[in-house]
PDB file of C-alpha atoms in Angstrom:
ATOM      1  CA  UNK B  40      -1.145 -26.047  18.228  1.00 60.00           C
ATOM      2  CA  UNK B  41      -0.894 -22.101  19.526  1.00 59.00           C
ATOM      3  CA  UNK B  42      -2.089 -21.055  15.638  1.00 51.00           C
ATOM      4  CA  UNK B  43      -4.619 -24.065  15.967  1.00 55.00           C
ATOM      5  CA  UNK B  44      -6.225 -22.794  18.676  1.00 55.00           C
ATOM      6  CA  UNK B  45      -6.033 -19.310  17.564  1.00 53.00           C
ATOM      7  CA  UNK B  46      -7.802 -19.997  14.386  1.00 51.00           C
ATOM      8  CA  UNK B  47     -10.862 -21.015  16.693  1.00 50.00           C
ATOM      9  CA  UNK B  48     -10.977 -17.516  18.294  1.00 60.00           C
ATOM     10  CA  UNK B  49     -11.049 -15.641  15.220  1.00 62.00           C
ATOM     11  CA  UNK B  50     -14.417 -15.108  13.925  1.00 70.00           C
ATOM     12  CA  UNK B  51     -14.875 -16.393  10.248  1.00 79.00           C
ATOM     13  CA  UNK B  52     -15.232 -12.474   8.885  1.00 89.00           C
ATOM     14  CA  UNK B  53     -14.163 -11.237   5.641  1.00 91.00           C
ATOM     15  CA  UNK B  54     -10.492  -9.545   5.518  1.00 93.00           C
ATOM     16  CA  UNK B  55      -8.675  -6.419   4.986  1.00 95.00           C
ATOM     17  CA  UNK B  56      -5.527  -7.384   3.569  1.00 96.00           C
ATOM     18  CA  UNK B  57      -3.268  -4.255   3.220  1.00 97.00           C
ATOM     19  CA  UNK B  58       0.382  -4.116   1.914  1.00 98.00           C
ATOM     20  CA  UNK B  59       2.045  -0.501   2.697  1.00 97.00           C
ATOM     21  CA  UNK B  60       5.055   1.236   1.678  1.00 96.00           C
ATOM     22  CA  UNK B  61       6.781   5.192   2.195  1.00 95.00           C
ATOM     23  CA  UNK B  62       8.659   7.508   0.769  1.00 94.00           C
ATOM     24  CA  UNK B  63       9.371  10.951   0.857  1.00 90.00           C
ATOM     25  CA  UNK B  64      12.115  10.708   3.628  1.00 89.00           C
ATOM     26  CA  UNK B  65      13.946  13.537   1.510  1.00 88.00           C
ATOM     27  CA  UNK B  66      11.090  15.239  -0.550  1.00 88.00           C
ATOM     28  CA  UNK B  67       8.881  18.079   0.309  1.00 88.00           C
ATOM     29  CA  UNK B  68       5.867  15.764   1.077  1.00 90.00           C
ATOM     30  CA  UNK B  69       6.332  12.044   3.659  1.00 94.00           C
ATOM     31  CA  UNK B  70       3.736   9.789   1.935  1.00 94.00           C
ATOM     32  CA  UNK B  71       2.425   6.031   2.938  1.00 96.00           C
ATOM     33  CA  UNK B  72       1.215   4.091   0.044  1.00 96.00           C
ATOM     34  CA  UNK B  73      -1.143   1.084   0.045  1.00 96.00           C
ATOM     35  CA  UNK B  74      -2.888  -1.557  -1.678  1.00 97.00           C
ATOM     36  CA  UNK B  75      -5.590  -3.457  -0.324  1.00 96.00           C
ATOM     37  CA  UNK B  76      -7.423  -6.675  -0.787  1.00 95.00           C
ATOM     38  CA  UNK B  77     -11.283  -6.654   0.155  1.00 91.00           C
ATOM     39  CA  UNK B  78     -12.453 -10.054  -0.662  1.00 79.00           C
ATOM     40  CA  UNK B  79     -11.540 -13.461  -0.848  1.00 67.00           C
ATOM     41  CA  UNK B  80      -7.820 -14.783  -1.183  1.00 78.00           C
ATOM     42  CA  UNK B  81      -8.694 -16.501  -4.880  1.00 83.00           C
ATOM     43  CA  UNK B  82      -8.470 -12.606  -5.672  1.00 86.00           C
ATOM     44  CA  UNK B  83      -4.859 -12.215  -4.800  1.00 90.00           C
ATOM     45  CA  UNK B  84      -3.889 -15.754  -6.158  1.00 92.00           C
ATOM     46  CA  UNK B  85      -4.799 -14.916  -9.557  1.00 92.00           C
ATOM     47  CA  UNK B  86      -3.104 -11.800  -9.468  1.00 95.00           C
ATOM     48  CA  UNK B  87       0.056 -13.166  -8.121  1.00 95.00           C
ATOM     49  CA  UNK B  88      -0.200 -15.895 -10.938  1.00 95.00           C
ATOM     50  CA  UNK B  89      -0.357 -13.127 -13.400  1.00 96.00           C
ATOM     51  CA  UNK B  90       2.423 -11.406 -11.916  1.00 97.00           C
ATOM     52  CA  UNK B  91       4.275 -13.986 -12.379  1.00 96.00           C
ATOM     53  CA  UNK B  92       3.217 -14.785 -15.618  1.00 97.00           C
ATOM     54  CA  UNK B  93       4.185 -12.004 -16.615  1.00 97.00           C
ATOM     55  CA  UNK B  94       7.680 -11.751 -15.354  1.00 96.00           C
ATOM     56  CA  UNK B  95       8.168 -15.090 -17.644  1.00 96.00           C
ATOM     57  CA  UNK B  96       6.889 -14.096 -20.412  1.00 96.00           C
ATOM     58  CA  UNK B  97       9.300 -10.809 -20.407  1.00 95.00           C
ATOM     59  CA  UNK B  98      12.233 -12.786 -18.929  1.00 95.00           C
ATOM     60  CA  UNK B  99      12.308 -10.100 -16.059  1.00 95.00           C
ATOM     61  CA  UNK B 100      13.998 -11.250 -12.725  1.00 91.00           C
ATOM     62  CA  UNK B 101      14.366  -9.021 -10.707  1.00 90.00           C
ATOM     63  CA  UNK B 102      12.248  -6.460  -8.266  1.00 94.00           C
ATOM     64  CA  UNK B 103       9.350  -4.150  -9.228  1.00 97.00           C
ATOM     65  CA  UNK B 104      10.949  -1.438  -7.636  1.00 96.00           C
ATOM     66  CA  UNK B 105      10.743   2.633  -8.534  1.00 96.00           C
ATOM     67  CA  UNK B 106      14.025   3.721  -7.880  1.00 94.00           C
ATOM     68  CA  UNK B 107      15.373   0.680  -9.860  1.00 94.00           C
ATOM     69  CA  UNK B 108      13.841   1.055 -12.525  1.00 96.00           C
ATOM     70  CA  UNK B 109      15.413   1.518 -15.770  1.00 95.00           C
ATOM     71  CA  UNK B 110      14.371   3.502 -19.282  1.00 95.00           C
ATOM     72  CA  UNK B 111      13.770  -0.381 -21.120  1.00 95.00           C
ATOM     73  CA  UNK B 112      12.275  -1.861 -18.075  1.00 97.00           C
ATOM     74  CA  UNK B 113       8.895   1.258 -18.002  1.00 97.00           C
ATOM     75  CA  UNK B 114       6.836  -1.386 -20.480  1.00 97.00           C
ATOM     76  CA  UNK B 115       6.407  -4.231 -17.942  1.00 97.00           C
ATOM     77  CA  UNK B 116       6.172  -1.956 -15.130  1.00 98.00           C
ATOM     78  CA  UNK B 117       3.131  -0.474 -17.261  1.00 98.00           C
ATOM     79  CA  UNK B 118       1.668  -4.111 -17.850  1.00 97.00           C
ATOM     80  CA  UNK B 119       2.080  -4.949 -14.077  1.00 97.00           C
ATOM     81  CA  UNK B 120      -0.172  -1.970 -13.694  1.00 97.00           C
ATOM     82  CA  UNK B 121      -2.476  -3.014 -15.935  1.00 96.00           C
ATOM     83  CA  UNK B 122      -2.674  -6.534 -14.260  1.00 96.00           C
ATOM     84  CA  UNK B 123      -3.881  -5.241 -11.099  1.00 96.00           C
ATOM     85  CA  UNK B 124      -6.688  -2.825 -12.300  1.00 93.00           C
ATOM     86  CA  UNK B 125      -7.776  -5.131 -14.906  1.00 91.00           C
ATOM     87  CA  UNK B 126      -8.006  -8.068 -13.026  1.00 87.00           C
ATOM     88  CA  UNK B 127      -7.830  -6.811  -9.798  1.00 81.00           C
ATOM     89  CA  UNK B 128     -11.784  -6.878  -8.656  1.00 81.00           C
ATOM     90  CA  UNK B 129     -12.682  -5.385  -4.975  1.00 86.00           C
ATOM     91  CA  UNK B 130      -9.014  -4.207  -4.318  1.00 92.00           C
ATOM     92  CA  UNK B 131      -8.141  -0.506  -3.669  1.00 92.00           C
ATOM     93  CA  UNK B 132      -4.917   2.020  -3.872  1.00 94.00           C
ATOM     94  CA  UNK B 133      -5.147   4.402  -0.864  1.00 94.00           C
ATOM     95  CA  UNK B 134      -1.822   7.098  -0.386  1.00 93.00           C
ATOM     96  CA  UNK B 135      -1.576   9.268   2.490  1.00 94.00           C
ATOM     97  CA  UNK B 136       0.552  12.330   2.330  1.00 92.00           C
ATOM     98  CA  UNK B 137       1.575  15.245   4.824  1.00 92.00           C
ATOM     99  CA  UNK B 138       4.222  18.292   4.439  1.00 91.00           C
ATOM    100  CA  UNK B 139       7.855  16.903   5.468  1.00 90.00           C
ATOM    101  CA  UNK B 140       8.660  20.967   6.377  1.00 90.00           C
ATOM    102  CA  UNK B 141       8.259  21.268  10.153  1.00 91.00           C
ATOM    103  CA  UNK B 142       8.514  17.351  10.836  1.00 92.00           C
ATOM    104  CA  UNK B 143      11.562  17.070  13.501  1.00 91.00           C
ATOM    105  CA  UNK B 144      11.496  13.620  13.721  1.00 92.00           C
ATOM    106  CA  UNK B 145      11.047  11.996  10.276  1.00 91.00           C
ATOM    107  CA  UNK B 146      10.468   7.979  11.678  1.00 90.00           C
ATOM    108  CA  UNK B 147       7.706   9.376  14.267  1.00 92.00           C
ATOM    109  CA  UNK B 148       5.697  10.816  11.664  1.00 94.00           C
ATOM    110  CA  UNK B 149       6.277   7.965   9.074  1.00 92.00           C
ATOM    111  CA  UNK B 150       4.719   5.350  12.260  1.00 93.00           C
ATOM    112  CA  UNK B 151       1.810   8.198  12.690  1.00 96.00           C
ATOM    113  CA  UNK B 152       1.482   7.846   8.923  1.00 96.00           C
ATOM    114  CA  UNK B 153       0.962   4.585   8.494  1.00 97.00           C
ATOM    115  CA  UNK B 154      -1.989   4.067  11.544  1.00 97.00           C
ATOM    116  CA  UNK B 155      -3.712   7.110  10.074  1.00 97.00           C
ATOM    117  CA  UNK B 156      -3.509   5.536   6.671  1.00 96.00           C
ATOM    118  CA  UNK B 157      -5.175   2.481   8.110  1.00 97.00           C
ATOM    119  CA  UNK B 158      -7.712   3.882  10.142  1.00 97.00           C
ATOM    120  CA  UNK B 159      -8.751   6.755   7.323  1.00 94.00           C
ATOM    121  CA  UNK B 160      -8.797   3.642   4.973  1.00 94.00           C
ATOM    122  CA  UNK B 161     -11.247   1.539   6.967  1.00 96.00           C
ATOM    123  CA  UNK B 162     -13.530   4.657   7.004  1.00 93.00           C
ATOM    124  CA  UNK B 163     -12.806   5.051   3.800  1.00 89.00           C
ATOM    125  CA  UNK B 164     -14.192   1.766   2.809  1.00 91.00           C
ATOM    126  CA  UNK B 165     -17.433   1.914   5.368  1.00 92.00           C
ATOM    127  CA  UNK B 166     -18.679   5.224   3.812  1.00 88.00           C
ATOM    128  CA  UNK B 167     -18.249   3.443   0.416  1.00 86.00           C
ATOM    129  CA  UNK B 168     -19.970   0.241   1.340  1.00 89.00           C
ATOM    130  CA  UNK B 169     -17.868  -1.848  -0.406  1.00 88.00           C
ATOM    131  CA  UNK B 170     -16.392  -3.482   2.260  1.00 92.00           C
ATOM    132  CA  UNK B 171     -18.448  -2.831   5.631  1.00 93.00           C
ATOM    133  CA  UNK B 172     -17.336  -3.815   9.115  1.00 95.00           C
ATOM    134  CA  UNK B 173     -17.142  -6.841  10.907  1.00 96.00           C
ATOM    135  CA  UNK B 174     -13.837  -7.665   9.081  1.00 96.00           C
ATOM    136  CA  UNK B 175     -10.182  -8.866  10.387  1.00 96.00           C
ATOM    137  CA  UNK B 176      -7.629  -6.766   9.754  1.00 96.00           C
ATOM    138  CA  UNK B 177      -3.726  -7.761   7.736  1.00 96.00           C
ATOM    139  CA  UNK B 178      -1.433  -5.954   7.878  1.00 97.00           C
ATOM    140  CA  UNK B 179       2.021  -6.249   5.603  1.00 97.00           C
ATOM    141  CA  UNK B 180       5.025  -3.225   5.186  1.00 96.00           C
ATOM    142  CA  UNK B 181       8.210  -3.332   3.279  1.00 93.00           C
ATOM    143  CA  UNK B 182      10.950  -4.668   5.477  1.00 94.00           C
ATOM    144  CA  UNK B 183      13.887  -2.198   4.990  1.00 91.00           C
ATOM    145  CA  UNK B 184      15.724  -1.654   8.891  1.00 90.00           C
ATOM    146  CA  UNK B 185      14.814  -4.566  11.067  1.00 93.00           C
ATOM    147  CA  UNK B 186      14.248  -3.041  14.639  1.00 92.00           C
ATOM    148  CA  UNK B 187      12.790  -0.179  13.532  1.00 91.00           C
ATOM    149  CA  UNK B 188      10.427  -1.786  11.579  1.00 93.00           C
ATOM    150  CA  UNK B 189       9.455  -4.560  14.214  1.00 93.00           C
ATOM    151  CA  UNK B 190       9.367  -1.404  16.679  1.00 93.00           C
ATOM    152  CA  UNK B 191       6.672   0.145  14.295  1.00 94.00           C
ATOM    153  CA  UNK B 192       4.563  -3.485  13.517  1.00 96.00           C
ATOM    154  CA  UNK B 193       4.824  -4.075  16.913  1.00 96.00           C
ATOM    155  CA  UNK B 194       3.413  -0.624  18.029  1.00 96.00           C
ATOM    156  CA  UNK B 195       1.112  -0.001  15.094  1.00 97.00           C
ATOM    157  CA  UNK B 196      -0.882  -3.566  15.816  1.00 97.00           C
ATOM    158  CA  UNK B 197      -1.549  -2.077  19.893  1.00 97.00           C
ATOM    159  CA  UNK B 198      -2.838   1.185  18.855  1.00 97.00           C
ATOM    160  CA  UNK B 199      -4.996  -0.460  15.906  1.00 98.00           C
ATOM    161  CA  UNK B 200      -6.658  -2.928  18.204  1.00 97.00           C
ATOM    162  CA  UNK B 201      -7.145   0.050  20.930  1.00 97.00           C
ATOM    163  CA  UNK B 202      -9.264   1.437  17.581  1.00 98.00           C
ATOM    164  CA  UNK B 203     -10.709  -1.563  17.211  1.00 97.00           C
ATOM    165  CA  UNK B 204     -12.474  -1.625  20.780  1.00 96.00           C
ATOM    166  CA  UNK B 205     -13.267   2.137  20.999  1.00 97.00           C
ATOM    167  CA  UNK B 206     -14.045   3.465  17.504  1.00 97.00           C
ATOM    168  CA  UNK B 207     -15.396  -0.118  15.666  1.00 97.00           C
ATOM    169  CA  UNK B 208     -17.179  -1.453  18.574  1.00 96.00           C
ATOM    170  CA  UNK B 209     -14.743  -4.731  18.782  1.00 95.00           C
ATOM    171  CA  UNK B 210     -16.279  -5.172  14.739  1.00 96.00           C
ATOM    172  CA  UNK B 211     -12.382  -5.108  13.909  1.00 97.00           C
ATOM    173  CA  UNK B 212     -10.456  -7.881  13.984  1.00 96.00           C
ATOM    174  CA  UNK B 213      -6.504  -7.073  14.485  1.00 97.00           C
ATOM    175  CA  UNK B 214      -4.752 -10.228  13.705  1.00 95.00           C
ATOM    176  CA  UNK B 215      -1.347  -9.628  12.704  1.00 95.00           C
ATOM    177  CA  UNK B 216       0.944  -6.826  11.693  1.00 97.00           C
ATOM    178  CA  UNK B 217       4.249  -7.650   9.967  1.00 96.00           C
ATOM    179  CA  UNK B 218       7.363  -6.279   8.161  1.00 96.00           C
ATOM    180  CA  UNK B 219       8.385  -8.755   5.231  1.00 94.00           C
ATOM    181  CA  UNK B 220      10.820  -8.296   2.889  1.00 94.00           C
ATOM    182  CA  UNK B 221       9.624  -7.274  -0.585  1.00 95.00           C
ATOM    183  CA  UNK B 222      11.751  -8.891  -2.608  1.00 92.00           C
ATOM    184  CA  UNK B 223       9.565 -12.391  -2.781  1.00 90.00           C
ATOM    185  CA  UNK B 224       5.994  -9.934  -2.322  1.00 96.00           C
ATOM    186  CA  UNK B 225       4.906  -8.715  -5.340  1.00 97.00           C
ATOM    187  CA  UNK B 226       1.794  -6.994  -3.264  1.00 97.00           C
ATOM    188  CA  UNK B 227       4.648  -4.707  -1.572  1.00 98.00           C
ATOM    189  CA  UNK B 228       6.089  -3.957  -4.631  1.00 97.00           C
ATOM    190  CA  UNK B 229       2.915  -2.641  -5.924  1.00 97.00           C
ATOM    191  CA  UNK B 230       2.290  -0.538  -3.012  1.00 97.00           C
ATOM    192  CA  UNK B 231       6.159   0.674  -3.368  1.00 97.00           C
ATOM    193  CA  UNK B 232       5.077   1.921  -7.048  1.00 97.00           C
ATOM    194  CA  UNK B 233       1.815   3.842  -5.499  1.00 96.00           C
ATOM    195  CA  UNK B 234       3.904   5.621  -2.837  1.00 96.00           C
ATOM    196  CA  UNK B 235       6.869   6.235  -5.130  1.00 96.00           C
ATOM    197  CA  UNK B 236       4.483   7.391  -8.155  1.00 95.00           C
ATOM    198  CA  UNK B 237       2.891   9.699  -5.869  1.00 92.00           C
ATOM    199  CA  UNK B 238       6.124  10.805  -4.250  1.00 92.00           C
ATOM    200  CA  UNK B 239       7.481  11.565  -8.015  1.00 92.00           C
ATOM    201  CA  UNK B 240       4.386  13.658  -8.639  1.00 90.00           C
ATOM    202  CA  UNK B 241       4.178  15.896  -5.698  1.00 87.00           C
ATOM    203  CA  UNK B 242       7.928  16.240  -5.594  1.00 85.00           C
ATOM    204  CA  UNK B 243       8.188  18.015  -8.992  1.00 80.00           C
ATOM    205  CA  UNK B 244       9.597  21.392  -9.609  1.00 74.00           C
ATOM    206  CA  UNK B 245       9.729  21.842 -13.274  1.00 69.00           C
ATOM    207  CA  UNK B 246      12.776  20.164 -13.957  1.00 70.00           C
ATOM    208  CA  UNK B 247      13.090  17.615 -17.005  1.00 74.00           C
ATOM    209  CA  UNK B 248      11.357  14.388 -17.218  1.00 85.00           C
ATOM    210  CA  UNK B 249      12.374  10.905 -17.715  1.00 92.00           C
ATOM    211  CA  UNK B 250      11.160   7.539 -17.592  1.00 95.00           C
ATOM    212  CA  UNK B 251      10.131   7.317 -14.214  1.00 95.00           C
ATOM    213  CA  UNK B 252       7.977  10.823 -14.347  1.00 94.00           C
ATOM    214  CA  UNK B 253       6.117   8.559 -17.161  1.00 96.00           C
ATOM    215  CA  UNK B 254       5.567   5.569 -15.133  1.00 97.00           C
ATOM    216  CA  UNK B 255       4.418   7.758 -12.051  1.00 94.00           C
ATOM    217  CA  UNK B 256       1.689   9.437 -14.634  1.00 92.00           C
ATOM    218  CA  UNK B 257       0.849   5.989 -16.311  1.00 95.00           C
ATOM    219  CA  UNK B 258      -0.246   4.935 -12.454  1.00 95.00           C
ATOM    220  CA  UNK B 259      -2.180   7.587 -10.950  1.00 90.00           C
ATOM    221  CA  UNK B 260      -4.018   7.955 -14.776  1.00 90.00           C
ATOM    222  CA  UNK B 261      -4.826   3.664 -14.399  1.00 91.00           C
ATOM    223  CA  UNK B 262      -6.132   5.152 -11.152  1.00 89.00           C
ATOM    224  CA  UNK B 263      -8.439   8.122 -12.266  1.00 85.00           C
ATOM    225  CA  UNK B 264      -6.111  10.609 -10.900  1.00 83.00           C
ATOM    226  CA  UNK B 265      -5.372  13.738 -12.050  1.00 74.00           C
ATOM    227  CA  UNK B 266      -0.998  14.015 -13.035  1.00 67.00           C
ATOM    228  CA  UNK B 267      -0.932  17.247 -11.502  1.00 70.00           C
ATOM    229  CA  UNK B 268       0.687  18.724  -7.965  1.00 67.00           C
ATOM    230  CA  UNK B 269      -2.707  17.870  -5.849  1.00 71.00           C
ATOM    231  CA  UNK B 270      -3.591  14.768  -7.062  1.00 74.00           C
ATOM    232  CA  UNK B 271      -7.006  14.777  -7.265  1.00 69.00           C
ATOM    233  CA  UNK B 272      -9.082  11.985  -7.246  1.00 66.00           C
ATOM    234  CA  UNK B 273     -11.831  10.773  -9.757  1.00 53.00           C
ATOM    235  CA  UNK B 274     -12.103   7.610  -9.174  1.00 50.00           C
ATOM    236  CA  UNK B 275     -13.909   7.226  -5.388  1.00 61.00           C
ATOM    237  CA  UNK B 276     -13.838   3.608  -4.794  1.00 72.00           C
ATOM    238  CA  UNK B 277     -10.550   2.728  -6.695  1.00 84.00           C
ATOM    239  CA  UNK B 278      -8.527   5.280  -5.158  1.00 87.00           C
ATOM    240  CA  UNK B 279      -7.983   7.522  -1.832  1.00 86.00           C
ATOM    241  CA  UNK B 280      -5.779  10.403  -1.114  1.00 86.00           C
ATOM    242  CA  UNK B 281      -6.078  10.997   1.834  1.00 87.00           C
ATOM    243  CA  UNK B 282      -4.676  15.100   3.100  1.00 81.00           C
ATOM    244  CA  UNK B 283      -3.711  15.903   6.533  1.00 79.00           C
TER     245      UNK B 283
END
């Protein structure tokens, strides 16, 4: 009854739909990665099909996951990729990513992180015009300490809909923010491989490469970005880095 009657409040506007991950908590940069959905849910059905499709087809069971990741597992990692920006339609990969040096308090700036990701990717997609406000607002993170991560949801969803009223003129819709575990999401895993990719890129310091550094270059290249310490961008609608 209380979701009943809370699906007759909420206008019938188009969604953001944004999974989010970090890393960096000990590398030079702290970075929030993020993939979002811009249109309808068929979208993310038919990549989630594929997904799984896919993990059949290679008998793979377990995780996409960077740090698990092993030297025989980079080819379906690579075809996951592929998945999404082949079939993926109106969906975008937007990374935020800020200097860890001076940053006292590591969590703070991570929760900072992840509104300005948000907000920065809203504008992001108004100046574009691919997906214009009025729209609700989803919101989905990795769930990796419990509290903390209810503590951030929790806080993240009051300061978004404060946005909502005095930057998008109530045209945002803040309807839930939640921290799921990733292990049955393949939509957090693939925002774990943006902000680990990214993470393994800015990170580097001329040491040897392996099969991850391959991976992380396979991404950002799917994603017209340059494999190089600043990450440029080529790619406009497909793509954000966003620089504080």
């Amino acid at each position: 009854e209380s979701e009943r009657e809370k699906a007759v409040e909420v206008p019938d506007y188009p969604v953001y739909a944004v999974f989010l991950d970090e890393s960096g908590k000990t590398s030079n940069k702290l970075i929030v990665g993020s993939l979002w959905f811009l249109s309808s849910g068929a979208e993310s059905i038919a990549l989630h099909n594929a997904s799984s499709e896919l993990k059949a087809k290679s008998k793979f069971t377990g995780e996409f996951h960077f740090a698990n990741m092993s030297k025989d597992e980079v080819g379906i990692y690579k075809e996951l990729i592929d998945i999404f920006i082949s079939k993926g339609g109106t969906i975008s990969f937007k990374f935020i990513s800020i200097e860890r040096h001076g940053i006292k308090n590591i969590q703070t700036a991570l929760n900072d992180l992840y509104y300005l990701l948000l907000t920065k990717g809203i504008d992001h997609e108004i100046s574009t015009g691919r997906a214009p406000l009025p729209r609700i607002l989803d919101v989905w993170k990795d769930l990796e300490e419990v509290g903390a991560d209810k503590l951030l949801m929790a806080n993240l969803e009051t300061n978004l809909k404060l946005a909502a009223s005095s930057v998008y003129d109530n045209k945002l819709i803040v309807q839930q923010c939640i921290a799921l575990d990733s292990k049955h999401n393949v939509f957090l895993q693939v925002a774990d491989l943006v902000a680990s990719s990214v993470n393994r890129i800015l990170s580097r310091s001329g040491e040897g490469r392996n099969h991850k550094d391959e991976l992380a270059d396979y991404l950002v290249g799917r994603l017209g970005i340059s494999a190089t310490p600043d990450l440029d961008i080529s790619i406009g609608d497909l793509a954000a880095h966003i620089r504080l």
